[in-house]
Coordinates of C-alpha atoms and ligand atoms in Angstrom, one line a residue:
Chain A
M1 CA 0.0 0.0 0.0
G2 CA 2.8 2.3 0.7
R3 CA 4.0 1.4 -2.7
K4 CA 3.7 3.5 -5.8
K5 CA 0.4 3.5 -7.5
V6 CA 0.5 0.8 -10.2
E7 CA -1.6 0.8 -13.3
T8 CA -5.0 -0.6 -12.4
P9 CA -6.7 -3.0 -14.7
V10 CA -10.2 -2.4 -15.9
R11 CA -12.7 -4.7 -14.1
V12 CA -15.5 -6.0 -16.2
L13 CA -18.5 -8.1 -15.3
I14 CA -19.6 -10.4 -18.1
A15 CA -23.0 -12.1 -17.6
K16 CA -25.7 -13.7 -19.6
P17 CA -29.2 -12.8 -18.5
G18 CA -32.2 -14.8 -19.8
L19 CA -32.8 -18.4 -20.2
D20 CA -30.9 -19.5 -23.3
G21 CA -28.2 -22.0 -22.5
H22 CA -25.1 -21.1 -24.6
D23 CA -22.4 -18.9 -23.4
R24 CA -19.7 -19.5 -26.0
G25 CA -19.8 -16.0 -27.3
A26 CA -19.7 -14.5 -23.8
K27 CA -16.7 -16.7 -23.0
I28 CA -14.9 -15.6 -26.1
V29 CA -15.4 -12.0 -25.3
A30 CA -14.3 -12.6 -21.7
R31 CA -11.0 -14.2 -22.9
A32 CA -10.4 -11.4 -25.4
L33 CA -10.8 -8.8 -22.7
R34 CA -8.5 -10.7 -20.4
D35 CA -5.9 -10.8 -23.2
A36 CA -6.4 -7.0 -23.5
G37 CA -5.3 -6.8 -19.8
M38 CA -8.7 -6.5 -18.1
E39 CA -9.9 -8.4 -15.1
V40 CA -13.1 -10.1 -16.2
I41 CA -15.5 -11.4 -13.6
Y42 CA -17.4 -14.2 -15.3
A43 CA -20.8 -14.5 -13.8
G44 CA -22.2 -17.0 -16.2
L45 CA -25.6 -18.0 -17.4
R46 CA -29.2 -17.3 -16.4
Q47 CA -28.5 -14.3 -14.3
T48 CA -31.5 -12.2 -13.3
P49 CA -31.1 -8.4 -13.6
E50 CA -31.1 -8.1 -9.8
E51 CA -28.2 -10.6 -9.6
I52 CA -26.3 -8.8 -12.3
V53 CA -26.5 -5.5 -10.6
Q54 CA -25.7 -6.8 -7.2
S55 CA -22.7 -8.7 -8.6
A56 CA -21.5 -5.6 -10.4
R57 CA -21.7 -3.6 -7.2
D58 CA -20.0 -6.2 -4.9
E59 CA -17.2 -6.7 -7.4
D60 CA -16.9 -2.9 -8.0
V61 CA -16.6 -3.2 -11.7
D62 CA -16.0 -0.4 -14.2
L63 CA -18.0 -2.0 -17.0
I64 CA -20.8 -4.6 -17.5
G65 CA -21.1 -6.6 -20.7
L66 CA -24.3 -8.6 -21.2
S67 CA -24.8 -11.2 -23.8
I68 CA -28.2 -12.3 -24.9
L69 CA -29.7 -14.4 -27.6
S70 CA -33.1 -15.3 -26.3
G71 CA -35.0 -12.3 -27.6
A72 CA -35.9 -11.1 -24.2
H73 CA -33.5 -8.2 -24.4
M74 CA -36.2 -5.5 -24.5
V75 CA -37.3 -6.6 -21.0
L76 CA -34.0 -7.6 -19.4
F77 CA -31.8 -4.7 -20.5
P78 CA -34.1 -1.9 -19.4
K79 CA -34.5 -3.7 -16.1
V80 CA -30.7 -3.8 -15.6
L81 CA -30.3 -0.1 -16.5
K82 CA -33.1 0.9 -14.2
L83 CA -31.6 -1.0 -11.2
L84 CA -28.2 0.5 -11.9
K85 CA -29.7 4.0 -11.9
S86 CA -31.4 3.4 -8.6
A87 CA -28.1 2.3 -7.1
R88 CA -26.1 4.8 -5.2
G89 CA -22.7 6.0 -6.5
R90 CA -21.5 6.6 -10.1
S91 CA -23.3 4.5 -12.6
I92 CA -21.6 1.6 -14.4
P93 CA -21.6 1.6 -18.2
V94 CA -23.3 -1.3 -20.0
F95 CA -22.5 -2.8 -23.4
A96 CA -24.5 -5.6 -25.1
G97 CA -23.8 -8.4 -27.4
G98 CA -26.2 -10.7 -29.3
I99 CA -28.8 -10.7 -32.0
I100 CA -30.6 -7.5 -31.5
P101 CA -32.7 -6.0 -34.4
D102 CA -31.8 -2.4 -35.4
E103 CA -35.0 -0.9 -34.1
D104 CA -34.5 -2.4 -30.7
A105 CA -30.8 -1.5 -30.7
R106 CA -31.7 2.2 -31.3
R107 CA -34.2 2.1 -28.4
L108 CA -31.7 0.4 -26.1
K109 CA -29.1 3.0 -26.9
R110 CA -31.6 5.7 -26.1
L111 CA -32.2 4.0 -22.7
G112 CA -28.4 4.1 -22.0
V113 CA -26.8 1.0 -23.4
K114 CA -23.4 2.4 -24.5
A115 CA -22.6 -0.1 -27.3
I116 CA -24.2 -3.0 -29.0
F117 CA -22.3 -5.7 -30.9
G118 CA -24.0 -8.1 -33.3
P119 CA -22.6 -11.5 -34.2
G120 CA -20.3 -10.0 -36.9
A121 CA -18.4 -7.6 -34.5
S122 CA -14.7 -8.1 -34.3
L123 CA -13.0 -8.7 -31.0
E124 CA -10.7 -5.7 -31.7
E125 CA -13.7 -3.5 -32.0
I126 CA -15.2 -4.9 -28.7
I127 CA -11.9 -4.3 -26.9
L128 CA -11.4 -0.8 -28.1
T129 CA -15.0 0.1 -27.2
A130 CA -14.7 -1.5 -23.8
R131 CA -11.6 0.6 -23.1
R132 CA -13.3 3.7 -24.2
I133 CA -16.6 3.4 -22.3
A134 CA -15.2 1.8 -19.0
R135 CA -15.8 4.0 -16.0
P136 CA -12.5 5.7 -15.2
R137 CA -11.0 5.1 -11.8
A138 CA -10.9 8.3 -9.7
Chain B
M1 CA -13.0 3.9 19.3
T2 CA -16.7 3.4 18.8
V3 CA -18.6 3.1 15.5
G4 CA -19.9 6.7 15.9
S5 CA -16.5 8.1 16.7
P6 CA -15.9 11.3 14.7
A7 CA -12.2 10.4 14.5
L8 CA -13.0 7.6 12.1
P9 CA -12.6 8.4 8.4
P10 CA -16.0 8.4 6.7
A11 CA -15.2 5.3 4.6
A12 CA -14.3 3.3 7.8
R13 CA -17.4 4.5 9.5
R14 CA -19.5 3.4 6.6
I15 CA -17.9 -0.1 6.5
L16 CA -18.5 -0.5 10.2
R17 CA -22.2 0.3 9.4
H18 CA -22.3 -2.5 6.8
D19 CA -22.3 -0.3 3.7
R20 CA -21.5 -2.9 1.0
G21 CA -20.8 -0.3 -1.6
E22 CA -18.2 1.3 0.5
L23 CA -16.7 -2.2 1.3
A24 CA -16.5 -2.9 -2.5
R25 CA -14.9 0.4 -3.3
T26 CA -12.4 0.1 -0.4
I27 CA -11.4 -3.4 -1.5
S28 CA -10.6 -2.0 -5.0
A29 CA -8.5 0.8 -3.5
V30 CA -6.6 -1.8 -1.4
E31 CA -6.0 -3.9 -4.5
N32 CA -4.8 -0.9 -6.5
H33 CA -2.4 0.2 -3.7
D34 CA -4.2 3.5 -3.6
P35 CA -2.4 5.4 -0.8
R36 CA -5.7 7.3 0.0
V37 CA -7.1 4.1 1.6
L38 CA -4.4 3.9 4.3
P39 CA -6.3 6.0 6.9
T40 CA -9.3 3.7 6.5
I41 CA -7.2 0.6 6.8
R42 CA -5.5 2.0 9.9
A43 CA -8.8 3.0 11.5
L44 CA -10.4 -0.4 10.9
Y45 CA -7.6 -2.5 12.3
P46 CA -8.8 -2.3 15.9
H47 CA -12.2 -3.6 14.7
T48 CA -10.7 -6.8 13.2
G49 CA -9.8 -10.1 14.7
H50 CA -13.3 -11.5 15.2
A51 CA -13.8 -13.4 12.0
L52 CA -12.8 -17.0 11.6
V53 CA -10.6 -17.1 8.4
V54 CA -10.5 -20.4 6.6
G55 CA -8.4 -21.1 3.5
I56 CA -9.6 -23.4 0.8
A57 CA -6.6 -24.6 -1.3
G58 CA -6.0 -27.4 -3.7
P59 CA -5.2 -28.0 -7.4
L60 CA -7.1 -26.7 -10.4
G61 CA -10.7 -27.8 -10.8
V62 CA -11.0 -30.0 -7.7
G63 CA -14.2 -28.3 -6.7
K64 CA -13.0 -25.6 -4.3
S65 CA -15.6 -23.0 -5.4
S66 CA -18.4 -25.6 -5.6
L67 CA -17.5 -26.7 -2.1
I68 CA -17.6 -23.1 -0.9
N69 CA -21.1 -22.8 -2.4
V70 CA -22.4 -25.6 -0.2
I71 CA -20.3 -24.5 2.8
L72 CA -22.1 -21.2 2.5
E73 CA -25.5 -22.9 2.7
H74 CA -24.3 -24.8 5.8
L75 CA -23.0 -21.7 7.5
R76 CA -26.1 -19.7 6.6
S77 CA -28.3 -22.4 8.2
L78 CA -26.2 -21.9 11.3
G79 CA -26.9 -18.2 11.2
K80 CA -23.4 -17.2 10.3
T81 CA -22.6 -14.4 7.8
V82 CA -19.8 -15.1 5.4
G83 CA -17.4 -13.1 3.2
V84 CA -15.6 -15.0 0.5
I85 CA -12.5 -14.1 -1.5
G86 CA -11.9 -16.1 -4.7
V87 CA -8.4 -15.7 -6.1
D88 CA -7.6 -16.6 -9.7
P89 CA -4.3 -16.1 -11.5
S90 CA -3.5 -13.1 -13.6
S91 CA -2.0 -13.7 -17.1
P92 CA 1.7 -13.1 -17.0
F93 CA 1.4 -11.9 -20.6
S94 CA -1.4 -9.4 -20.5
G95 CA -1.9 -8.9 -16.8
G96 CA -5.5 -9.6 -17.3
S97 CA -7.6 -12.4 -15.8
V98 CA -10.8 -14.3 -16.1
L99 CA -12.2 -14.6 -12.6
G100 CA -14.4 -17.7 -12.7
D101 CA -15.0 -18.7 -9.1
R102 CA -18.2 -16.6 -8.7
I103 CA -20.0 -18.6 -11.3
R104 CA -20.2 -21.6 -8.9
I105 CA -21.7 -19.6 -6.1
D106 CA -25.5 -19.3 -5.9
R107 CA -26.0 -17.0 -3.0
P108 CA -24.0 -13.8 -3.0
S109 CA -26.3 -11.7 -5.1
K110 CA -29.4 -12.8 -3.3
D111 CA -28.4 -13.0 0.3
D112 CA -27.3 -10.0 2.4
G113 CA -25.4 -12.4 4.7
V114 CA -22.9 -13.4 2.0
Y115 CA -20.4 -11.3 0.1
F116 CA -18.3 -12.7 -2.6
R117 CA -15.3 -10.9 -4.1
S118 CA -13.2 -12.1 -7.0
M119 CA -9.5 -11.2 -6.9
A120 CA -6.8 -11.6 -9.4
S121 CA -3.3 -12.6 -8.1
R122 CA -1.7 -9.7 -10.0
G123 CA 1.6 -11.5 -10.4
H124 CA 1.9 -12.5 -6.7
A125 CA 3.1 -16.1 -6.2
G126 CA 2.0 -18.3 -3.3
G127 CA -1.6 -18.8 -4.3
I128 CA -3.1 -15.5 -3.1
A129 CA -2.7 -11.8 -4.1
A130 CA -0.4 -9.5 -2.2
T131 CA -3.4 -7.7 -0.8
T132 CA -5.6 -10.7 0.0
R133 CA -4.8 -10.5 3.7
E134 CA -5.8 -6.8 3.8
V135 CA -9.0 -7.6 2.0
S136 CA -9.8 -10.4 4.4
R137 CA -9.3 -7.9 7.2
L138 CA -11.8 -5.5 5.6
L139 CA -14.4 -8.4 5.5
D140 CA -13.6 -9.0 9.2
A141 CA -14.1 -5.4 10.1
F142 CA -17.3 -5.3 8.1
G143 CA -18.6 -7.9 10.5
F144 CA -18.7 -11.2 8.6
N145 CA -18.5 -14.1 11.1
V146 CA -16.5 -16.3 8.7
V147 CA -14.1 -15.4 5.9
L148 CA -13.4 -18.1 3.3
V149 CA -10.4 -17.6 1.0
E150 CA -10.1 -19.7 -2.1
T151 CA -6.6 -19.9 -3.4
V152 CA -5.4 -19.8 -7.0
G153 CA -5.3 -23.5 -7.3
S154 CA -2.0 -23.9 -9.1
G155 CA -0.2 -27.2 -9.4
Q156 CA 1.8 -26.3 -6.3
V157 CA 0.7 -25.9 -2.8
D158 CA -0.6 -22.5 -2.1
V159 CA 1.6 -22.0 0.9
E160 CA 0.9 -18.3 1.6
I161 CA -2.7 -19.1 2.7
R162 CA -1.2 -19.9 6.1
Q163 CA -0.3 -16.2 6.5
V164 CA -4.0 -15.3 6.2
A165 CA -6.1 -18.2 7.5
S166 CA -6.1 -19.9 10.9
T167 CA -7.3 -23.2 9.4
S168 CA -6.5 -24.3 5.9
V169 CA -8.3 -27.0 3.9
V170 CA -6.6 -28.7 1.0
V171 CA -9.1 -30.1 -1.4
L172 CA -8.2 -33.1 -3.5
V173 CA -10.2 -35.6 -5.6
P174 CA -10.3 -39.4 -6.0
H175 CA -7.5 -40.9 -8.0
L176 CA -5.2 -38.3 -6.6
G177 CA -2.0 -40.4 -6.6
D178 CA -0.3 -38.2 -9.2
E179 CA -1.6 -35.0 -7.6
V180 CA -0.3 -35.9 -4.2
Q181 CA 3.1 -36.7 -5.8
S182 CA 3.2 -33.4 -7.5
L183 CA 2.2 -31.6 -4.3
K184 CA 4.9 -33.4 -2.4
A185 CA 6.3 -32.2 0.8
G186 CA 4.7 -29.3 2.4
L187 CA 1.2 -30.6 1.8
F188 CA 0.9 -32.0 5.3
E189 CA 2.2 -28.8 6.8
I190 CA -0.4 -26.7 5.0
A191 CA -3.5 -28.9 5.3
D192 CA -5.1 -28.8 8.7
V193 CA -8.0 -30.6 7.0
F194 CA -7.9 -32.7 3.8
C195 CA -11.2 -32.8 1.9
V196 CA -11.6 -35.5 -0.7
N197 CA -14.2 -33.9 -2.9
K198 CA -16.2 -35.5 -5.7
A199 CA -16.8 -38.5 -3.4
D200 CA -19.7 -39.2 -5.6
L201 CA -17.1 -40.6 -8.0
P202 CA -15.4 -44.0 -7.4
G203 CA -12.1 -44.1 -5.6
A204 CA -12.8 -41.7 -2.8
D205 CA -12.5 -44.3 0.0
G206 CA -9.1 -45.3 -1.2
A207 CA -7.9 -41.8 -1.5
A208 CA -9.2 -40.9 2.0
R209 CA -7.5 -44.0 3.4
Y210 CA -4.2 -43.1 1.8
L211 CA -4.3 -39.5 3.1
Q212 CA -5.3 -40.8 6.5
E213 CA -2.2 -43.0 6.6
M214 CA 0.0 -40.2 5.4
A215 CA -1.5 -37.8 7.9
G216 CA -0.7 -40.3 10.6
L217 CA 2.9 -40.4 9.6
A218 CA 3.3 -36.6 9.3
L219 CA 4.9 -35.2 12.5
R220 CA 3.8 -31.6 12.8
A221 CA 5.4 -29.3 15.2
D222 CA 2.0 -28.2 16.5
G223 CA 0.9 -31.7 17.4
W224 CA -2.1 -31.6 15.1
R225 CA -2.9 -34.6 13.0
P226 CA -4.6 -33.4 9.8
K227 CA -8.2 -34.6 9.6
V228 CA -9.4 -36.3 6.4
V229 CA -13.0 -35.9 5.3
Q230 CA -14.9 -37.0 2.2
A231 CA -17.4 -34.7 0.6
S232 CA -19.3 -34.1 -2.6
A233 CA -20.3 -30.6 -3.6
V234 CA -22.6 -32.0 -6.3
A235 CA -24.4 -34.4 -4.0
R236 CA -24.2 -31.9 -1.1
S237 CA -22.8 -34.6 1.2
G238 CA -20.1 -34.5 3.9
I239 CA -20.3 -30.7 4.3
A240 CA -21.3 -30.7 8.0
Q241 CA -18.4 -33.1 8.6
L242 CA -16.0 -30.9 6.7
W243 CA -17.1 -27.9 8.8
D244 CA -16.8 -29.9 12.0
A245 CA -13.2 -30.9 11.1
I246 CA -12.4 -27.2 10.6
E247 CA -13.9 -26.4 14.0
A248 CA -12.0 -29.2 15.6
H249 CA -8.7 -27.6 14.4
E250 CA -9.9 -24.3 15.7
A251 CA -10.6 -25.9 19.1
H252 CA -7.1 -27.4 19.0
L253 CA -5.6 -23.9 18.5
D254 CA -7.5 -22.7 21.5
S255 CA -6.9 -25.7 23.8
T256 CA -3.2 -25.7 23.2
G257 CA -2.7 -21.9 23.3
Q258 CA -1.4 -22.0 19.8
R259 CA -3.9 -19.5 18.5
A260 CA -2.0 -16.7 20.2
S261 CA 1.4 -17.9 19.2
A262 CA 0.4 -18.5 15.6
Q263 CA -1.2 -15.1 15.4
R264 CA 1.9 -13.5 16.8
A265 CA 4.1 -15.2 14.3
R266 CA 1.9 -14.1 11.4
L267 CA 1.8 -10.5 12.6
K268 CA 5.6 -10.5 13.0
A269 CA 6.1 -11.8 9.5
E270 CA 3.7 -9.1 8.2
I271 CA 5.4 -6.2 10.0
V272 CA 8.8 -7.3 8.8
E273 CA 7.6 -7.7 5.3
L274 CA 5.9 -4.3 5.2
A275 CA 9.1 -2.7 6.6
R276 CA 11.2 -4.5 4.1
E277 CA 9.0 -3.4 1.3
A278 CA 9.3 0.3 2.4
L279 CA 13.0 -0.1 2.8
V280 CA 13.5 -1.6 -0.6
E281 CA 11.4 1.1 -2.2
R282 CA 13.2 3.9 -0.5
W283 CA 16.7 2.5 -1.1
S284 CA 16.4 1.2 -4.6
D285 CA 15.7 4.7 -5.9
R286 CA 18.6 6.2 -4.0
L287 CA 20.9 3.3 -5.2
S288 CA 20.0 3.6 -8.8
R289 CA 20.3 7.4 -8.8
N290 CA 23.7 7.4 -7.0
A291 CA 26.6 9.1 -8.9
E292 CA 29.0 6.4 -7.7
L293 CA 27.0 3.8 -9.5
G294 CA 28.2 5.0 -12.9
R295 CA 31.8 4.8 -11.9
L296 CA 31.4 1.4 -10.4
L297 CA 29.6 0.2 -13.5
D298 CA 32.6 1.3 -15.6
Q299 CA 34.9 -0.7 -13.4
V300 CA 32.7 -3.8 -13.4
E301 CA 32.3 -3.5 -17.2
S302 CA 36.0 -3.5 -17.7
R303 CA 36.3 -6.4 -15.2
Q304 CA 38.5 -4.4 -12.8
V305 CA 35.9 -4.9 -10.1
D306 CA 33.4 -7.8 -9.6
P307 CA 29.7 -7.1 -9.1
H308 CA 29.7 -8.2 -5.5
T309 CA 32.4 -5.8 -4.5
A310 CA 30.7 -3.0 -6.5
A311 CA 27.5 -3.6 -4.6
D312 CA 29.4 -3.5 -1.2
R313 CA 31.1 -0.2 -2.2
L314 CA 27.8 1.3 -3.3
L315 CA 26.2 0.5 0.0
R316 CA 29.1 1.9 1.9
K317 CA 28.9 5.1 -0.1
L318 CA 25.3 5.5 0.9
G319 CA 26.0 4.6 4.6
S320 CA 23.9 1.5 4.3
P321 CA 21.1 1.0 6.8
Ligands
GTP401 N1 -18.7 -35.2 -9.8 C1 -18.4 -34.1 -9.1 N2 -18.0 -33.0 -9.7 C2 -17.8 -31.8 -9.0 C3 -17.9 -31.8 -7.6 N3 -17.6 -30.6 -7.2 C4 -17.3 -29.9 -8.3 N4 -17.4 -30.6 -9.4 C5 -17.1 -30.2 -10.8 O1 -15.7 -29.9 -10.9 C6 -15.6 -28.8 -11.8 C7 -14.7 -27.7 -11.2 O2 -15.4 -27.2 -10.1 P1 -15.0 -25.9 -9.4 O3 -15.8 -25.7 -8.2 O4 -15.0 -24.7 -10.4 O5 -13.5 -26.2 -9.0 P2 -12.3 -25.2 -8.5 O6 -11.4 -26.0 -7.7 O7 -13.0 -24.1 -7.8 O8 -11.7 -24.8 -9.8 P3 -10.6 -23.6 -10.0 O9 -11.0 -22.4 -9.2 O10 -10.6 -23.3 -11.5 O11 -9.3 -24.2 -9.6 C8 -17.0 -28.4 -12.2 O12 -17.3 -28.9 -13.5 C9 -17.8 -28.9 -11.1 O13 -19.1 -29.1 -11.5 C10 -18.4 -33.0 -7.0 O14 -18.5 -33.1 -5.7 N5 -18.6 -34.1 -7.7
MG402 MG1 -12.7 -22.0 -8.2

């Protein structure tokens, strides 16, 4: 502690809300962010919005990435954003991945989702965006 | 000092009032070696020493996190609150990490009595992060009755857990012949309790018997004979026995007076280590900036002086501590 301040890695929570059972994409993103020097808390499948927000707060993350394929995104994402807003302290930015129609993507961005990646997004793009939108450490 | 004492830094006061957000932020500051957290750490120290700190060590994938998940259920049914630290390795290449222990734990985001925190080892060897002890103290000060620390789970024994925990469990699995070989000496010094997990799979009896024999042969300075239990995190069996074995070791620490002496030894090591770090930091700067260093370097380079002699001279020049 008396030591010089070292560079602090970005902490990211990666979770998968909803009921679909695959997390291959989420795991690939998690590994890519690790290889970009981030600390990725992998919370796994079938997380409720309440669980995601509580995990993000307990783990004090700078960024939340949510992956979803089940089509329930228009229910789950707004719920997560609402819970994050009602939490005290600085808000944590959220990005999303999955198959999300353009119209929904526009609405989600208006609600506050910082970035949305479709199945064609490159890992480089995701890493760069994650770095840009992550909450800076005071 | 009481909880309401105005002398306490606000963050410390909030932690003593069970503010989880403040706890989470303070842990980050400790992990990041943020010097601004020092007043909080100092103010909280008198409020520590109440939690039972248990280490859960053992090789990769033996079921440490899954066991913690069922231990949590057991402890919650006993009315105990629990803080958990799950340590995973940082990549030596990128410095990043995938922290995957949380995925096995059902409770922390639904139950106020449980707090789970993932930690990356950040290049520290020995199975925990350099700041794990300090984080464990924060959980203690916050008021958790029990603190569980899951080590990195490398191939080697995570020796440093003994600096943090009063009881350490080493988790193994059936068919562990090779594993025990690779863990070799030290294993019986670290494990106060052996847990053969995955006892739902064949071979657990044999493994437990083998460990029992080895534990009987191990002569520990503290007179403790490591206990061996079988458990299955999947079948949720053997968990009460595992916890009883942990408590038996704690009782041994009390009845023999070893708790105080072990604690004193740990604190001594910690103080010496902190002082050493401060010393190294202060002196390495002064050493590398010293004008004499350039001259000595020339002489070493031209092989007039050897590096050992040069180091001695450099220290003498600085009036070494
Ligand atoms: N059959 C069986 N499998 C188990 C048991 N406990 C855990 N597992 C499985 O073992 C695998 C690893 O479990 P974890 O709890 O992640 O093990 P760990 O020791 O925490 O792993 P690391 O943190 O990566 O070292 C998972 O697939 C679990 O489902 C058990 O009692 N029986
Ligand atoms: Mg684990």
